[in-house]
Amino acid sequence: MAQWTSAVGAAQLARLLKSQQDRPAGPGSRRPPAYRALADGIRLLVLEGRVPVAARLPAERELALSLSVSRTTVAAAYEALRAEGFLESRRGAGSWTAVPAGNPVPARGLEPLPPEALGSIIDLGCAALPAPEPWLTRAVRGALEELPPYAHTHGDYPAGLPALRSMIAERYTARGIPTMPEQIMVTTGAMGAIDAICHLFGGRGERIAVESPSYANILQLMREAGARLVPVAMAEGLAGWDMDRWRQVLREAAPRIAYVVADFHNPTGALADEDQRRRLVEAARSAGTVLVADETMSELWLDDGVEMPRPVCGFDPAGSTVITVGSASKAFWAGMRIGWVRAAPDVIRSLVAARAYADLGTPVLEQLAVNWLFSTGGWEQAVELRRHQARQNRDDLVAAVRRELPEWEFAVPEGGLTLWVRAGGLSGSRLAEAGERVGLRVPSGPRFGVDGAFEGYVRLPFTVGGAVAEEAAARLAAAARIVESGGTVGAEGPRTFVA
């Protein structure tokens, strides 16, 4: 019986491998043999989760043809991987990826580290801040006071608590987007919302247009759902959306869904202006594409004087094109797993009906807590605290990276939670690997692309500040030196750091 659970084609693996670009070797340095470079490239893909564990690799001859190398080179690389525990083989079953005994299985997404690991590792993988107290505690207490009437019911509200649906609808109406409660479904976070939308509109094999780069966890969710991702390149820096490219892709590829983060885009931090939003909605409507607008960052402007454009759904008065997704997780706290969908009533009814075969509904107590925040003014005060934390962290991190790595390039966004950094010609994948060895967890650029794009980038979130930001930048610089030299971490290993 075969031990592999999925397969990676020769052409796909070749694209992933060719995307890995290291700094050219300096004077006196020696490049590794071709087989060693190939083995290292496959190992990195496995360690990052971009090639899953237990994935069948192409036959030696197929991969050799795709890479334009000799079969001997591929055979030697596979043999090296087997010796290191990253490949297993059996006659008649082929070869499949593995991890050495004692190593954790790599994550496909950007899961946070367990709390017990935070004493020795600085986690820049997850763009989430601690809860804005005392507002979390107050919201939970307020929810407990409102709970008794609901405790006498079955507790299942597939569309969400009526009170919260009404409150969310009122908030959209206050933003100039008339909305009825029937246009709202409460979900278990934004991920739950997008998962439901993808299953309703984007069945297996359907095309989904995505920004390139885009949010790593959403890209992985769509891949797991069997979607065919169609990347649309973002402009450099904070310029954002190239509308000619979008119109061309929507017209020629005819994707069933397009997913965009128009408000402080994750990972670049770009903010779409009103003209870009209007043209994007028009292009989606002309192509018959459902446009999913992710608003999870919409309240996280960090600089004074930022003028927020109208929501994307404001350019779709008939409600036939745009589905909006919101969440409490970014603006308030990641542990508050409350999200929502705003769409036409018939779409909401379809989503609610389909939900009966998924999670049935969202926890009542957390819905009551968010409703308490919305109805008492606590939300605005908590989000203002969140903005202050993120602004200070952003400024500290930017200063530290500029000091430690002055050749790295980035544009400082006016909002959001992430900095998209061009890593001075270094491989983001190798930086991520070296970072683990010096006590820093940082996601590489290819996690945010399709088929290995953005190898020269890393994403840095605004989750640490002060001395921790300085230490994170110092460790990132240490990781860069390791990648540049091809050397190893000193015997002292990573330092324990206590904030």
Tab-separated table of C-alpha atoms in Angstrom:
chain	number	residue	atom	x	y	z
A	1	MET	CA	0.000	0.000	0.000
A	2	ALA	CA	1.380	3.445	-0.931
A	3	GLN	CA	2.405	5.750	1.925
A	4	TRP	CA	1.713	9.010	0.088
A	5	THR	CA	-1.548	10.965	0.381
A	6	SER	CA	-1.084	13.563	-2.383
A	7	ALA	CA	1.179	14.148	-5.365
A	8	VAL	CA	3.312	17.000	-6.708
A	9	GLY	CA	3.753	17.135	-10.474
A	10	ALA	CA	7.139	17.665	-12.103
A	11	ALA	CA	6.152	21.007	-13.654
A	12	GLN	CA	4.717	22.306	-10.375
A	13	LEU	CA	7.773	21.254	-8.375
A	14	ALA	CA	10.054	22.807	-10.984
A	15	ARG	CA	8.210	26.150	-10.679
A	16	LEU	CA	8.501	26.083	-6.905
A	17	LEU	CA	12.203	25.253	-7.050
A	18	LYS	CA	13.019	27.850	-9.697
A	19	SER	CA	11.359	30.562	-7.594
A	20	GLN	CA	14.034	30.185	-4.913
A	21	GLN	CA	16.577	32.924	-5.500
A	22	ASP	CA	19.591	33.414	-3.263
A	23	ARG	CA	22.045	36.276	-3.236
A	24	PRO	CA	24.814	35.582	-5.780
A	25	ALA	CA	27.847	33.932	-4.257
A	26	GLY	CA	30.465	36.408	-3.057
A	27	PRO	CA	34.181	36.330	-3.873
A	28	GLY	CA	35.845	33.190	-2.585
A	29	SER	CA	32.598	31.406	-1.799
A	30	ARG	CA	31.663	28.131	-3.450
A	31	ARG	CA	28.295	27.107	-4.777
A	32	PRO	CA	27.072	23.685	-3.648
A	33	PRO	CA	26.955	20.840	-6.176
A	34	ALA	CA	23.818	20.724	-8.291
A	35	TYR	CA	22.410	17.693	-6.481
A	36	ARG	CA	22.953	19.385	-3.097
A	37	ALA	CA	21.229	22.590	-4.223
A	38	LEU	CA	18.269	20.531	-5.485
A	39	ALA	CA	18.030	18.557	-2.237
A	40	ASP	CA	18.199	21.778	-0.201
A	41	GLY	CA	15.463	23.338	-2.313
A	42	ILE	CA	13.084	20.417	-1.826
A	43	ARG	CA	13.883	20.304	1.899
A	44	LEU	CA	13.006	24.001	2.235
A	45	LEU	CA	9.699	23.478	0.444
A	46	VAL	CA	8.834	20.684	2.875
A	47	LEU	CA	9.929	22.637	5.951
A	48	GLU	CA	7.762	25.582	4.915
A	49	GLY	CA	4.743	23.413	4.171
A	50	ARG	CA	4.613	24.489	0.518
A	51	VAL	CA	5.102	20.852	-0.435
A	52	PRO	CA	3.056	18.794	2.035
A	53	VAL	CA	4.413	15.900	4.032
A	54	ALA	CA	3.493	12.536	2.484
A	55	ALA	CA	3.319	14.046	-1.001
A	56	ARG	CA	4.525	11.797	-3.811
A	57	LEU	CA	7.397	13.402	-5.727
A	58	PRO	CA	7.847	13.048	-9.492
A	59	ALA	CA	9.899	10.202	-10.888
A	60	GLU	CA	13.585	11.027	-11.351
A	61	ARG	CA	13.372	11.142	-15.145
A	62	GLU	CA	10.295	13.444	-15.142
A	63	LEU	CA	11.843	15.952	-12.730
A	64	ALA	CA	15.158	15.887	-14.578
A	65	LEU	CA	13.381	16.850	-17.816
A	66	SER	CA	11.410	19.665	-16.121
A	67	LEU	CA	14.554	21.101	-14.495
A	68	SER	CA	16.855	20.498	-17.485
A	69	VAL	CA	19.353	18.594	-15.341
A	70	SER	CA	20.675	15.056	-15.540
A	71	ARG	CA	18.803	12.149	-14.039
A	72	THR	CA	21.941	11.423	-11.997
A	73	THR	CA	21.571	14.837	-10.311
A	74	VAL	CA	17.976	14.117	-9.320
A	75	ALA	CA	18.838	10.608	-8.121
A	76	ALA	CA	21.659	11.965	-5.947
A	77	ALA	CA	19.361	14.664	-4.508
A	78	TYR	CA	16.676	12.101	-3.663
A	79	GLU	CA	19.296	9.887	-2.022
A	80	ALA	CA	20.527	12.811	0.101
A	81	LEU	CA	16.970	13.584	1.194
A	82	ARG	CA	16.409	9.950	2.140
A	83	ALA	CA	19.590	9.982	4.232
A	84	GLU	CA	18.380	13.129	6.062
A	85	GLY	CA	14.888	11.764	6.716
A	86	PHE	CA	13.036	14.074	4.318
A	87	LEU	CA	12.177	11.403	1.766
A	88	GLU	CA	10.945	7.822	1.931
A	89	SER	CA	10.736	5.379	-0.958
A	90	ARG	CA	9.458	1.947	-1.755
A	91	ARG	CA	9.783	-0.065	-4.930
A	92	GLY	CA	6.582	0.176	-6.904
A	93	ALA	CA	5.176	3.016	-4.753
A	94	GLY	CA	7.626	5.790	-5.627
A	95	SER	CA	9.110	8.394	-3.281
A	96	TRP	CA	7.238	10.708	-0.943
A	97	THR	CA	8.158	13.568	1.378
A	98	ALA	CA	8.646	13.050	5.103
A	99	VAL	CA	10.079	14.797	8.156
A	100	PRO	CA	12.831	13.332	10.342
A	101	ALA	CA	11.784	11.710	13.604
A	102	GLY	CA	11.269	14.277	16.352
A	103	ASN	CA	10.598	17.177	13.987
A	104	PRO	CA	7.175	18.870	14.066
A	105	VAL	CA	5.060	18.488	10.957
A	106	PRO	CA	5.247	21.809	9.053
A	107	ALA	CA	2.086	23.921	9.027
A	108	ARG	CA	0.507	24.844	5.693
A	109	GLY	CA	-0.750	28.164	7.101
A	110	LEU	CA	0.349	30.740	9.669
A	111	GLU	CA	-0.678	29.207	12.973
A	112	PRO	CA	0.491	31.022	16.138
A	113	LEU	CA	3.120	29.434	18.349
A	114	PRO	CA	1.937	27.783	21.576
A	115	PRO	CA	2.347	30.109	24.591
A	116	GLU	CA	5.039	27.898	26.150
A	117	ALA	CA	7.342	28.565	23.172
A	118	LEU	CA	7.253	32.335	23.489
A	119	GLY	CA	10.053	32.575	26.073
A	120	SER	CA	12.765	31.653	23.578
A	121	ILE	CA	11.162	32.421	20.203
A	122	ILE	CA	9.841	35.763	18.977
A	123	ASP	CA	6.768	35.007	16.880
A	124	LEU	CA	6.303	37.245	13.833
A	125	GLY	CA	4.222	34.638	12.048
A	126	CYS	CA	0.797	35.651	13.325
A	127	ALA	CA	-0.531	39.196	12.749
A	128	ALA	CA	-2.539	39.394	15.968
A	129	LEU	CA	-2.210	41.496	19.121
A	130	PRO	CA	-3.149	40.728	22.731
A	131	ALA	CA	-6.693	41.607	23.808
A	132	PRO	CA	-7.390	45.327	24.399
A	133	GLU	CA	-8.196	45.150	28.078
A	134	PRO	CA	-10.253	46.022	30.047
A	135	TRP	CA	-12.690	45.799	27.137
A	136	LEU	CA	-12.548	42.047	26.670
A	137	THR	CA	-13.359	41.420	30.332
A	138	ARG	CA	-16.150	44.009	30.321
A	139	ALA	CA	-17.645	42.544	27.148
A	140	VAL	CA	-17.675	39.021	28.563
A	141	ARG	CA	-19.289	40.217	31.796
A	142	GLY	CA	-21.908	42.102	29.808
A	143	ALA	CA	-22.548	38.988	27.724
A	144	LEU	CA	-23.037	36.855	30.836
A	145	GLU	CA	-25.685	39.290	32.068
A	146	GLU	CA	-27.542	38.949	28.752
A	147	LEU	CA	-27.182	35.166	28.547
A	148	PRO	CA	-30.064	33.807	30.740
A	149	PRO	CA	-32.886	34.273	28.190
A	150	TYR	CA	-30.852	32.510	25.519
A	151	ALA	CA	-29.950	29.670	27.874
A	152	HIS	CA	-33.650	28.665	27.892
A	153	THR	CA	-33.559	28.113	24.107
A	154	HIS	CA	-31.905	25.461	21.917
A	155	GLY	CA	-28.967	27.834	21.344
A	156	ASP	CA	-28.713	27.190	17.595
A	157	TYR	CA	-28.880	30.359	15.491
A	158	PRO	CA	-27.545	29.458	12.024
A	159	ALA	CA	-27.824	33.045	10.773
A	160	GLY	CA	-26.618	34.550	14.048
A	161	LEU	CA	-28.344	36.143	17.004
A	162	PRO	CA	-31.078	38.495	15.766
A	163	ALA	CA	-29.812	41.285	18.037
A	164	LEU	CA	-26.277	41.091	16.613
A	165	ARG	CA	-27.489	40.839	13.011
A	166	SER	CA	-29.556	44.000	13.564
A	167	MET	CA	-26.614	45.783	15.176
A	168	ILE	CA	-24.238	44.929	12.326
A	169	ALA	CA	-26.858	46.048	9.780
A	170	GLU	CA	-27.230	49.358	11.630
A	171	ARG	CA	-23.470	49.899	11.526
A	172	TYR	CA	-23.412	49.461	7.746
A	173	THR	CA	-26.368	51.824	7.415
A	174	ALA	CA	-24.501	54.404	9.515
A	175	ARG	CA	-21.599	54.144	7.025
A	176	GLY	CA	-23.962	55.109	4.212
A	177	ILE	CA	-24.755	51.549	3.061
A	178	PRO	CA	-28.454	50.856	3.800
A	179	THR	CA	-28.604	47.314	5.158
A	180	MET	CA	-31.314	45.058	6.593
A	181	PRO	CA	-30.720	42.309	9.174
A	182	GLU	CA	-31.747	39.827	6.473
A	183	GLN	CA	-28.531	40.781	4.636
A	184	ILE	CA	-26.301	39.654	7.523
A	185	MET	CA	-25.060	36.228	8.582
A	186	VAL	CA	-22.834	35.872	11.655
A	187	THR	CA	-19.986	33.391	11.219
A	188	THR	CA	-17.156	31.838	13.189
A	189	GLY	CA	-14.543	34.391	12.203
A	190	ALA	CA	-13.752	35.723	8.744
A	191	MET	CA	-12.226	32.363	7.807
A	192	GLY	CA	-15.579	30.710	8.482
A	193	ALA	CA	-17.282	33.314	6.330
A	194	ILE	CA	-14.965	32.888	3.351
A	195	ASP	CA	-15.030	29.111	3.671
A	196	ALA	CA	-18.841	29.195	3.430
A	197	ILE	CA	-18.727	31.531	0.419
A	198	CYS	CA	-16.164	29.365	-1.383
A	199	HIS	CA	-18.246	26.234	-0.881
A	200	LEU	CA	-21.393	27.975	-2.121
A	201	PHE	CA	-19.909	29.661	-5.201
A	202	GLY	CA	-16.536	28.052	-5.812
A	203	GLY	CA	-16.835	24.301	-6.098
A	204	ARG	CA	-13.852	22.065	-6.773
A	205	GLY	CA	-12.086	23.129	-9.948
A	206	GLU	CA	-13.660	26.605	-10.050
A	207	ARG	CA	-11.374	29.572	-10.751
A	208	ILE	CA	-10.880	32.169	-8.009
A	209	ALA	CA	-9.025	35.399	-8.816
A	210	VAL	CA	-6.792	36.569	-5.970
A	211	GLU	CA	-4.440	39.457	-5.401
A	212	SER	CA	-0.785	38.535	-5.742
A	213	PRO	CA	0.379	38.623	-2.977
A	214	SER	CA	-2.603	37.825	-0.764
A	215	TYR	CA	-3.402	36.545	2.731
A	216	ALA	CA	-1.672	33.176	3.161
A	217	ASN	CA	-4.346	31.424	5.223
A	218	ILE	CA	-7.100	32.342	2.763
A	219	LEU	CA	-5.013	31.107	-0.164
A	220	GLN	CA	-4.499	27.803	1.615
A	221	LEU	CA	-8.205	27.542	2.470
A	222	MET	CA	-9.037	27.968	-1.213
A	223	ARG	CA	-6.445	25.400	-2.271
A	224	GLU	CA	-7.838	22.886	0.204
A	225	ALA	CA	-11.306	23.512	-1.256
A	226	GLY	CA	-9.956	22.495	-4.673
A	227	ALA	CA	-10.073	25.944	-6.258
A	228	ARG	CA	-7.873	26.960	-9.190
A	229	LEU	CA	-6.226	30.209	-8.074
A	230	VAL	CA	-5.725	32.925	-10.684
A	231	PRO	CA	-3.208	35.503	-9.376
A	232	VAL	CA	-3.517	39.189	-10.289
A	233	ALA	CA	-0.311	41.102	-9.581
A	234	MET	CA	-0.400	44.057	-7.207
A	235	ALA	CA	1.510	47.202	-8.142
A	236	GLU	CA	4.776	47.994	-6.377
A	237	GLY	CA	4.782	49.534	-2.905
A	238	LEU	CA	1.446	50.919	-1.754
A	239	ALA	CA	0.083	51.722	-5.234
A	240	GLY	CA	-2.186	48.711	-4.864
A	241	TRP	CA	-4.495	47.505	-7.595
A	242	ASP	CA	-3.715	47.549	-11.317
A	243	MET	CA	-7.203	47.855	-12.725
A	244	ASP	CA	-6.184	47.092	-16.318
A	245	ARG	CA	-4.786	43.751	-15.136
A	246	TRP	CA	-7.907	43.036	-13.119
A	247	ARG	CA	-10.208	43.800	-16.031
A	248	GLN	CA	-8.148	41.580	-18.339
A	249	VAL	CA	-8.058	38.639	-15.902
A	250	LEU	CA	-11.764	38.857	-15.102
A	251	ARG	CA	-12.634	39.050	-18.795
A	252	GLU	CA	-10.316	36.269	-20.009
A	253	ALA	CA	-10.300	33.816	-17.068
A	254	ALA	CA	-13.973	34.372	-16.085
A	255	PRO	CA	-13.401	33.351	-12.444
A	256	ARG	CA	-16.461	32.467	-10.392
A	257	ILE	CA	-15.116	34.439	-7.420
A	258	ALA	CA	-12.591	37.242	-6.913
A	259	TYR	CA	-11.172	37.808	-3.418
A	260	VAL	CA	-9.747	41.217	-2.456
A	261	VAL	CA	-8.587	43.013	0.693
A	262	ALA	CA	-9.173	46.638	-0.273
A	263	ASP	CA	-8.690	48.055	3.239
A	264	PHE	CA	-5.029	47.922	4.327
A	265	HIS	CA	-4.267	44.886	2.242
A	266	ASN	CA	-2.657	41.872	3.877
A	267	PRO	CA	0.348	41.661	3.422
A	268	THR	CA	1.267	44.939	1.638
A	269	GLY	CA	-0.823	47.405	3.678
A	270	ALA	CA	-2.126	49.158	0.540
A	271	LEU	CA	-5.457	51.013	0.683
A	272	ALA	CA	-7.620	51.002	-2.470
A	273	ASP	CA	-8.989	54.416	-3.405
A	274	GLU	CA	-12.565	55.048	-4.495
A	275	ASP	CA	-11.777	54.947	-8.210
A	276	GLN	CA	-10.074	51.551	-7.870
A	277	ARG	CA	-13.051	50.207	-5.926
A	278	ARG	CA	-15.574	51.500	-8.431
A	279	ARG	CA	-13.678	50.080	-11.407
A	280	LEU	CA	-13.142	46.737	-9.680
A	281	VAL	CA	-16.867	46.350	-8.994
A	282	GLU	CA	-17.691	47.327	-12.581
A	283	ALA	CA	-15.204	44.795	-13.958
A	284	ALA	CA	-16.565	42.028	-11.728
A	285	ARG	CA	-20.149	42.818	-12.704
A	286	SER	CA	-19.273	42.760	-16.417
A	287	ALA	CA	-17.529	39.398	-16.039
A	288	GLY	CA	-20.290	37.835	-13.925
A	289	THR	CA	-17.804	37.334	-11.072
A	290	VAL	CA	-18.781	37.387	-7.405
A	291	LEU	CA	-16.488	39.919	-5.697
A	292	VAL	CA	-15.656	39.008	-2.082
A	293	ALA	CA	-14.418	42.092	-0.215
A	294	ASP	CA	-12.533	41.341	3.008
A	295	GLU	CA	-13.016	44.273	5.421
A	296	THR	CA	-11.292	42.772	8.461
A	297	MET	CA	-8.673	45.573	8.507
A	298	SER	CA	-11.048	48.441	7.642
A	299	GLU	CA	-10.987	50.083	11.084
A	300	LEU	CA	-7.232	49.835	11.588
A	301	TRP	CA	-6.061	53.150	10.140
A	302	LEU	CA	-3.006	54.199	12.129
A	303	ASP	CA	-2.069	57.683	10.943
A	304	ASP	CA	-3.930	60.928	11.539
A	305	GLY	CA	-5.687	62.318	8.519
A	306	VAL	CA	-6.340	59.003	6.770
A	307	GLU	CA	-9.567	59.380	4.779
A	308	MET	CA	-11.270	56.018	4.408
A	309	PRO	CA	-13.006	55.449	1.061
A	310	ARG	CA	-16.538	54.114	0.837
A	311	PRO	CA	-16.818	50.367	1.397
A	312	VAL	CA	-16.540	48.255	-1.747
A	313	CYS	CA	-20.199	47.263	-1.400
A	314	GLY	CA	-21.088	50.971	-1.623
A	315	PHE	CA	-20.410	50.728	-5.372
A	316	ASP	CA	-22.866	47.853	-5.775
A	317	PRO	CA	-26.246	49.384	-4.889
A	318	ALA	CA	-28.203	46.461	-6.358
A	319	GLY	CA	-26.254	44.021	-4.180
A	320	SER	CA	-25.786	41.601	-7.068
A	321	THR	CA	-21.978	41.556	-7.264
A	322	VAL	CA	-20.281	42.228	-3.912
A	323	ILE	CA	-20.214	40.029	-0.822
A	324	THR	CA	-18.577	41.701	2.175
A	325	VAL	CA	-16.791	39.897	4.992
A	326	GLY	CA	-16.037	41.493	8.356
A	327	SER	CA	-14.633	40.289	11.648
A	328	ALA	CA	-13.858	41.184	15.244
A	329	SER	CA	-10.625	39.192	15.163
A	330	LYS	CA	-8.226	41.800	13.727
A	331	ALA	CA	-9.725	45.021	15.032
A	332	PHE	CA	-10.476	43.625	18.503
A	333	TRP	CA	-8.894	40.255	19.376
A	334	ALA	CA	-8.080	37.078	17.450
A	335	GLY	CA	-9.584	35.008	20.247
A	336	MET	CA	-12.974	36.612	19.608
A	337	ARG	CA	-14.002	34.325	16.751
A	338	ILE	CA	-16.893	36.403	15.443
A	339	GLY	CA	-17.183	37.287	11.779
A	340	TRP	CA	-20.026	38.215	9.459
A	341	VAL	CA	-21.145	38.301	5.853
A	342	ARG	CA	-23.107	41.115	4.232
A	343	ALA	CA	-24.814	40.115	0.984
A	344	ALA	CA	-28.149	40.085	-0.823
A	345	PRO	CA	-30.893	38.343	1.199
A	346	ASP	CA	-31.101	35.387	-1.212
A	347	VAL	CA	-27.333	34.792	-0.879
A	348	ILE	CA	-27.613	34.916	2.911
A	349	ARG	CA	-30.449	32.378	2.811
A	350	SER	CA	-28.324	30.052	0.678
A	351	LEU	CA	-25.332	30.413	2.996
A	352	VAL	CA	-27.487	29.717	6.056
A	353	ALA	CA	-29.029	26.636	4.421
A	354	ALA	CA	-25.606	25.272	3.488
A	355	ARG	CA	-24.323	25.890	7.003
A	356	ALA	CA	-26.490	23.087	8.374
A	357	TYR	CA	-23.854	20.690	7.015
A	358	ALA	CA	-20.886	22.601	8.432
A	359	ASP	CA	-20.760	24.221	11.884
A	360	LEU	CA	-24.522	24.905	12.499
A	361	GLY	CA	-23.824	28.272	14.123
A	362	THR	CA	-21.516	30.566	16.081
A	363	PRO	CA	-21.124	30.488	19.899
A	364	VAL	CA	-23.858	32.519	21.571
A	365	LEU	CA	-21.733	33.943	24.385
A	366	GLU	CA	-19.171	35.450	21.993
A	367	GLN	CA	-21.940	36.948	19.851
A	368	LEU	CA	-23.399	38.562	22.955
A	369	ALA	CA	-19.974	39.956	23.867
A	370	VAL	CA	-19.535	41.602	20.465
A	371	ASN	CA	-23.097	42.917	20.583
A	372	TRP	CA	-22.340	44.429	24.001
A	373	LEU	CA	-19.281	46.186	22.568
A	374	PHE	CA	-21.241	47.549	19.614
A	375	SER	CA	-24.208	48.739	21.694
A	376	THR	CA	-22.287	50.422	24.542
A	377	GLY	CA	-19.576	52.280	22.623
A	378	GLY	CA	-16.963	49.898	24.010
A	379	TRP	CA	-16.026	48.800	20.483
A	380	GLU	CA	-14.864	52.272	19.439
A	381	GLN	CA	-12.774	52.688	22.590
A	382	ALA	CA	-11.252	49.223	22.270
A	383	VAL	CA	-10.387	49.755	18.597
A	384	GLU	CA	-8.798	53.104	19.403
A	385	LEU	CA	-6.597	51.307	21.928
A	386	ARG	CA	-5.776	48.715	19.279
A	387	ARG	CA	-4.772	51.469	16.825
A	388	HIS	CA	-2.476	53.023	19.427
A	389	GLN	CA	-0.778	49.666	20.088
A	390	ALA	CA	-0.340	48.871	16.396
A	391	ARG	CA	0.924	52.392	15.569
A	392	GLN	CA	3.583	52.272	18.270
A	393	ASN	CA	4.638	48.768	17.290
A	394	ARG	CA	4.821	49.744	13.621
A	395	ASP	CA	7.044	52.717	14.327
A	396	ASP	CA	9.324	50.706	16.624
A	397	LEU	CA	9.639	47.841	14.144
A	398	VAL	CA	10.284	50.127	11.164
A	399	ALA	CA	13.038	51.965	13.059
A	400	ALA	CA	14.651	48.714	14.209
A	401	VAL	CA	14.631	47.083	10.745
A	402	ARG	CA	15.999	50.220	9.095
A	403	ARG	CA	18.826	50.286	11.634
A	404	GLU	CA	19.725	46.583	11.444
A	405	LEU	CA	19.015	45.968	7.752
A	406	PRO	CA	19.320	49.295	5.939
A	407	GLU	CA	19.466	47.685	2.482
A	408	TRP	CA	16.036	46.055	2.847
A	409	GLU	CA	13.172	47.858	1.109
A	410	PHE	CA	9.585	48.513	2.173
A	411	ALA	CA	6.870	51.168	2.113
A	412	VAL	CA	5.323	52.082	5.467
A	413	PRO	CA	1.523	51.667	5.306
A	414	GLU	CA	-0.936	54.065	6.926
A	415	GLY	CA	-2.882	51.228	8.510
A	416	GLY	CA	-3.304	47.516	8.942
A	417	LEU	CA	-1.030	45.140	10.792
A	418	THR	CA	1.695	44.138	8.330
A	419	LEU	CA	4.882	45.323	6.641
A	420	TRP	CA	5.808	43.745	3.281
A	421	VAL	CA	9.598	43.730	2.996
A	422	ARG	CA	11.935	43.052	0.065
A	423	ALA	CA	14.796	41.217	1.746
A	424	GLY	CA	17.823	42.665	-0.012
A	425	GLY	CA	18.083	39.911	-2.607
A	426	LEU	CA	17.935	37.072	-0.074
A	427	SER	CA	15.613	34.072	-0.202
A	428	GLY	CA	12.628	34.507	2.090
A	429	SER	CA	12.407	30.725	2.496
A	430	ARG	CA	16.001	30.499	3.679
A	431	LEU	CA	15.527	33.486	5.978
A	432	ALA	CA	12.541	31.735	7.564
A	433	GLU	CA	14.598	28.595	8.103
A	434	ALA	CA	17.567	30.520	9.524
A	435	GLY	CA	15.210	32.555	11.705
A	436	GLU	CA	13.958	29.397	13.426
A	437	ARG	CA	17.551	28.591	14.328
A	438	VAL	CA	18.164	31.976	15.985
A	439	GLY	CA	14.826	32.137	17.804
A	440	LEU	CA	12.704	34.112	15.351
A	441	ARG	CA	9.617	32.925	13.495
A	442	VAL	CA	9.009	34.917	10.324
A	443	PRO	CA	6.871	33.908	7.322
A	444	SER	CA	8.504	33.954	3.914
A	445	GLY	CA	7.044	35.715	0.905
A	446	PRO	CA	6.041	32.589	-1.047
A	447	ARG	CA	3.394	31.785	1.558
A	448	PHE	CA	1.517	34.818	0.237
A	449	GLY	CA	1.827	33.957	-3.442
A	450	VAL	CA	0.812	31.303	-5.919
A	451	ASP	CA	3.341	28.686	-7.106
A	452	GLY	CA	6.433	30.110	-5.453
A	453	ALA	CA	6.069	33.830	-6.143
A	454	PHE	CA	7.686	36.426	-3.817
A	455	GLU	CA	10.713	34.379	-2.811
A	456	GLY	CA	12.590	37.626	-2.148
A	457	TYR	CA	10.140	38.902	0.497
A	458	VAL	CA	9.152	38.412	4.136
A	459	ARG	CA	6.122	39.712	6.027
A	460	LEU	CA	6.621	41.460	9.370
A	461	PRO	CA	3.516	42.112	11.520
A	462	PHE	CA	3.043	44.968	13.992
A	463	THR	CA	2.765	42.621	16.967
A	464	VAL	CA	5.898	43.545	18.922
A	465	GLY	CA	7.310	46.877	19.997
A	466	GLY	CA	9.996	48.463	22.136
A	467	ALA	CA	12.862	46.204	23.177
A	468	VAL	CA	11.166	43.141	21.650
A	469	ALA	CA	11.030	44.836	18.230
A	470	GLU	CA	14.721	45.703	18.526
A	471	GLU	CA	15.588	42.114	19.457
A	472	ALA	CA	13.438	40.775	16.599
A	473	ALA	CA	15.281	42.971	14.100
A	474	ALA	CA	18.635	41.881	15.538
A	475	ARG	CA	17.675	38.216	15.148
A	476	LEU	CA	16.434	38.883	11.623
A	477	ALA	CA	19.799	40.443	10.796
A	478	ALA	CA	21.522	37.365	12.284
A	479	ALA	CA	19.367	35.137	10.084
A	480	ALA	CA	20.316	37.255	7.055
A	481	ARG	CA	24.005	36.805	7.828
A	482	ILE	CA	23.525	33.043	8.012
A	483	VAL	CA	21.819	33.009	4.613
A	484	GLU	CA	24.449	35.278	3.068
A	485	SER	CA	27.339	33.187	4.297
A	486	GLY	CA	25.791	29.734	4.104
A	487	GLY	CA	27.092	29.263	7.635
A	488	THR	CA	25.517	27.931	10.802
A	489	VAL	CA	24.279	29.303	14.093
A	490	GLY	CA	26.903	29.684	16.782
A	491	ALA	CA	27.068	27.174	19.586
A	492	GLU	CA	25.195	29.512	21.909
A	493	GLY	CA	21.961	29.154	19.891
A	494	PRO	CA	19.032	31.538	20.273
A	495	ARG	CA	18.795	33.693	23.367
A	496	THR	CA	15.917	33.589	25.786
A	497	PHE	CA	14.166	36.955	25.758
A	498	VAL	CA	11.687	38.166	28.350
A	499	ALA	CA	9.714	41.296	27.532
